[in-house]
Coordinates of C-alpha atoms in Angstrom, one line a residue:
M21 CA -110.3 -6.4 40.3
G22 CA -109.9 -5.1 36.8
Y23 CA -108.9 -1.7 38.2
S24 CA -106.3 -3.2 40.5
K25 CA -104.8 -5.2 37.6
T26 CA -104.6 -2.1 35.4
L27 CA -102.9 -0.2 38.2
A28 CA -100.4 -2.9 38.8
V29 CA -99.5 -3.0 35.1
S30 CA -99.1 0.8 35.0
L31 CA -96.8 0.8 38.0
F32 CA -94.7 -2.0 36.5
A33 CA -94.3 0.0 33.3
V34 CA -93.2 3.1 35.3
L35 CA -90.6 1.0 37.1
L36 CA -89.3 -0.3 33.8
L37 CA -89.0 3.2 32.3
A38 CA -87.5 4.8 35.4
P39 CA -83.9 3.7 34.8
A40 CA -84.0 5.0 31.2
V41 CA -85.3 8.3 32.4
L42 CA -82.7 8.6 35.2
A43 CA -79.9 7.6 32.9
S44 CA -80.1 10.6 30.7
D45 CA -77.6 13.5 31.1
P46 CA -78.9 16.2 33.4
D47 CA -79.1 19.8 32.2
P48 CA -76.4 22.1 33.6
L49 CA -77.6 24.2 36.6
Q50 CA -74.9 26.9 36.1
D51 CA -73.4 28.9 33.2
F52 CA -70.2 27.0 33.3
C53 CA -68.7 24.0 35.2
V54 CA -65.0 24.1 34.4
A55 CA -63.7 20.5 35.0
D56 CA -61.5 20.0 38.0
L57 CA -59.7 17.1 36.5
D58 CA -57.8 16.4 39.7
G59 CA -60.8 16.9 41.9
K60 CA -61.6 14.2 44.5
A61 CA -65.3 14.9 44.8
V62 CA -67.7 12.2 43.8
S63 CA -69.4 13.0 40.4
V64 CA -72.0 11.0 38.5
N65 CA -71.9 12.8 35.1
G66 CA -68.7 14.7 34.2
H67 CA -66.1 16.1 36.6
P68 CA -66.4 18.3 39.7
C69 CA -66.4 22.0 39.1
K70 CA -63.6 24.4 39.8
P71 CA -64.6 27.5 41.7
M72 CA -65.4 30.2 39.2
S73 CA -62.9 32.5 40.9
E74 CA -60.1 30.1 39.9
A75 CA -61.3 29.3 36.4
G76 CA -60.1 32.4 34.6
D77 CA -61.4 32.7 31.0
D78 CA -59.1 30.4 29.1
F79 CA -61.7 27.6 29.5
L80 CA -63.8 29.3 26.8
F81 CA -61.1 29.2 24.1
S82 CA -58.7 26.7 22.6
S83 CA -56.1 26.7 19.8
K84 CA -55.4 22.9 20.1
L85 CA -57.1 22.1 16.7
A86 CA -55.2 24.8 14.8
K87 CA -52.1 22.6 14.3
A88 CA -52.1 19.5 12.0
G89 CA -51.3 16.2 13.6
N90 CA -48.4 13.9 12.7
T91 CA -49.7 11.4 10.1
S92 CA -46.5 9.2 10.2
T93 CA -48.4 6.4 11.9
P94 CA -49.4 2.9 10.8
N95 CA -52.8 4.2 9.8
G96 CA -51.5 7.2 8.1
S97 CA -53.7 9.5 10.2
A98 CA -53.6 11.5 13.4
V99 CA -56.5 12.3 15.7
T100 CA -56.3 15.5 17.8
E101 CA -58.9 15.2 20.6
L102 CA -60.7 18.1 22.2
D103 CA -62.8 16.4 24.8
V104 CA -63.3 17.3 28.4
A105 CA -59.8 16.0 29.3
E106 CA -58.2 18.4 26.8
W107 CA -60.8 21.3 27.2
P108 CA -62.2 21.3 30.7
G109 CA -64.6 24.1 29.8
T110 CA -66.8 21.6 28.0
N111 CA -67.6 19.8 31.3
T112 CA -71.4 19.2 31.7
L113 CA -72.1 21.0 28.3
G114 CA -72.4 17.8 26.3
V115 CA -70.1 18.8 23.4
S116 CA -66.6 18.0 22.2
M117 CA -64.5 18.1 18.9
N118 CA -61.8 16.2 17.1
R119 CA -59.5 17.1 14.3
V120 CA -58.2 14.3 12.1
D121 CA -55.4 14.6 9.6
F122 CA -54.7 12.1 6.8
A123 CA -51.7 11.4 4.7
P124 CA -52.5 10.2 1.1
G125 CA -54.0 6.7 1.5
G126 CA -54.4 7.2 5.3
T127 CA -57.4 5.9 7.1
N128 CA -59.3 6.5 10.4
P129 CA -60.1 2.7 10.9
P130 CA -63.5 1.3 11.5
H131 CA -64.7 2.4 15.0
V132 CA -67.7 3.3 17.1
H133 CA -68.5 6.2 19.4
P134 CA -70.8 4.5 22.0
R135 CA -72.0 7.8 23.6
A136 CA -72.4 10.3 20.8
T137 CA -73.7 11.3 17.4
E138 CA -71.0 12.8 15.2
I139 CA -71.2 15.5 12.6
G140 CA -68.2 16.5 10.6
I141 CA -66.8 18.8 7.8
V142 CA -64.0 18.0 5.5
M143 CA -61.6 20.9 5.6
K144 CA -59.1 19.8 3.0
G145 CA -58.8 17.1 0.4
E146 CA -61.4 14.3 -0.2
L147 CA -62.4 11.5 2.1
L148 CA -64.3 8.3 1.6
V149 CA -66.7 8.3 4.5
G150 CA -68.4 5.0 5.3
I151 CA -71.2 4.2 7.8
L152 CA -72.2 0.7 8.5
G153 CA -75.8 0.1 9.4
S154 CA -76.9 -2.4 12.0
L155 CA -78.4 -5.8 11.4
D156 CA -81.8 -4.0 11.1
S157 CA -80.6 -2.4 7.9
G158 CA -79.0 -5.7 6.6
N159 CA -75.5 -4.4 7.6
K160 CA -75.7 -1.9 4.7
L161 CA -72.7 0.2 3.9
Y162 CA -73.6 3.9 3.3
S163 CA -70.6 5.6 1.7
R164 CA -69.7 8.7 -0.3
V165 CA -66.6 10.7 -1.2
V166 CA -66.9 13.9 0.8
R167 CA -64.8 16.9 -0.4
A168 CA -63.6 20.1 1.2
G169 CA -66.5 22.1 2.5
E170 CA -68.9 19.2 2.5
T171 CA -70.4 17.6 5.7
F172 CA -71.4 14.2 7.0
L173 CA -73.4 12.7 9.8
I174 CA -72.6 9.5 11.9
P175 CA -75.5 8.3 14.0
R176 CA -74.6 7.3 17.6
G177 CA -73.2 3.8 18.0
L178 CA -72.8 3.0 14.3
M179 CA -69.5 1.7 13.0
H180 CA -67.8 4.1 10.6
F181 CA -64.5 5.0 8.9
Q182 CA -62.8 7.6 6.8
F183 CA -60.2 7.0 4.1
N184 CA -58.2 9.5 2.1
V185 CA -58.8 8.7 -1.6
G186 CA -57.0 11.8 -2.8
K187 CA -53.4 12.3 -3.9
T188 CA -52.8 15.0 -1.3
E189 CA -53.2 15.4 2.5
A190 CA -56.7 15.7 3.9
S191 CA -58.2 16.9 7.1
M192 CA -61.6 17.0 8.8
V193 CA -63.1 18.5 12.0
V194 CA -65.9 16.6 13.8
S195 CA -68.2 17.5 16.7
F196 CA -70.0 15.3 19.2
N197 CA -73.0 15.8 21.4
S198 CA -71.0 14.5 24.4
Q199 CA -68.1 15.8 26.4
N200 CA -66.7 12.3 26.3
P201 CA -68.0 10.3 23.3
G202 CA -65.8 7.3 23.8
I203 CA -64.2 5.3 21.0
V204 CA -64.0 1.6 20.2
F205 CA -61.6 0.8 17.4
V206 CA -62.8 -2.4 15.9
P207 CA -59.4 -4.0 14.8
L208 CA -57.7 -3.0 18.1
T209 CA -60.6 -4.3 20.2
L210 CA -60.7 -7.6 18.4
F211 CA -57.0 -8.3 18.2
G212 CA -55.4 -6.1 20.8
S213 CA -57.7 -6.4 23.8
N214 CA -56.2 -6.9 27.3
P215 CA -56.4 -9.7 28.2
P216 CA -56.7 -11.1 24.6
I217 CA -59.9 -12.6 23.3
P218 CA -59.2 -16.4 23.1
T219 CA -58.1 -17.5 19.7
P220 CA -60.8 -20.2 19.3
V221 CA -63.5 -17.6 19.8
L222 CA -62.0 -15.5 16.9
T223 CA -61.4 -18.4 14.6
K224 CA -65.0 -19.5 15.0
A225 CA -66.4 -16.0 14.7
L226 CA -64.3 -15.0 11.7
R227 CA -64.2 -18.4 10.1
V228 CA -60.4 -18.5 9.6
E229 CA -57.5 -20.6 10.8
A230 CA -55.8 -20.0 14.1
G231 CA -52.6 -18.9 12.3
V232 CA -54.5 -16.0 10.7
V233 CA -55.8 -14.8 14.1
E234 CA -52.4 -15.1 15.7
L235 CA -50.9 -13.0 12.9
L236 CA -53.5 -10.3 13.3
K237 CA -53.0 -10.3 17.1
S238 CA -49.3 -9.8 16.6
K239 CA -50.0 -6.7 14.5
F240 CA -52.0 -5.1 17.3
A241 CA -50.0 -6.3 20.3
A242 CA -48.5 -2.8 20.7
G243 CA -51.8 -1.0 20.1
F244 CA -52.2 1.6 17.3

């Protein structure tokens, strides 16, 4: 009886763990899998592969991050993405990159990458980099001014931001351990969702009057 009970508990534990094991990204089974972004084949992780005979060699190289982005935006920053949609050669390899340019006083607003850890290097200027811990850490803010040549690390799923504290333009390049790290901009998500989050929910959660929520919604009605 005791043996049967132990066996049952063991099988139950295996069943609980199985989804977590199966949910991890598989290792690639070929040298390259250049994404066929228009492919119709069913794919669980990443995109279907182009035949290697049609891939050429451009998929190994990109100059997209060589040019600074236009920082004449409400945030005073510009993000140039280099994920699988922009660089199909990264398909199944679990990597991607971004370049972010900042005008003086520009910010990359608080946001989260739900599927990736981020590591970055400041290429020019000086940026205040802030990482917000979870409730486990007491919602602690970890921050430092990071200067050209210095690096920073953002754990997966933690909210973070960058702000140009210098008097000149700044730029950084970041890498992710995912071909599609995803992004959730906190202000846009709260006040520019589609359909909108009901105002009473936000007034209660943020402890402000309805007029404040409606004002903030109007600021993000057109997105970023």
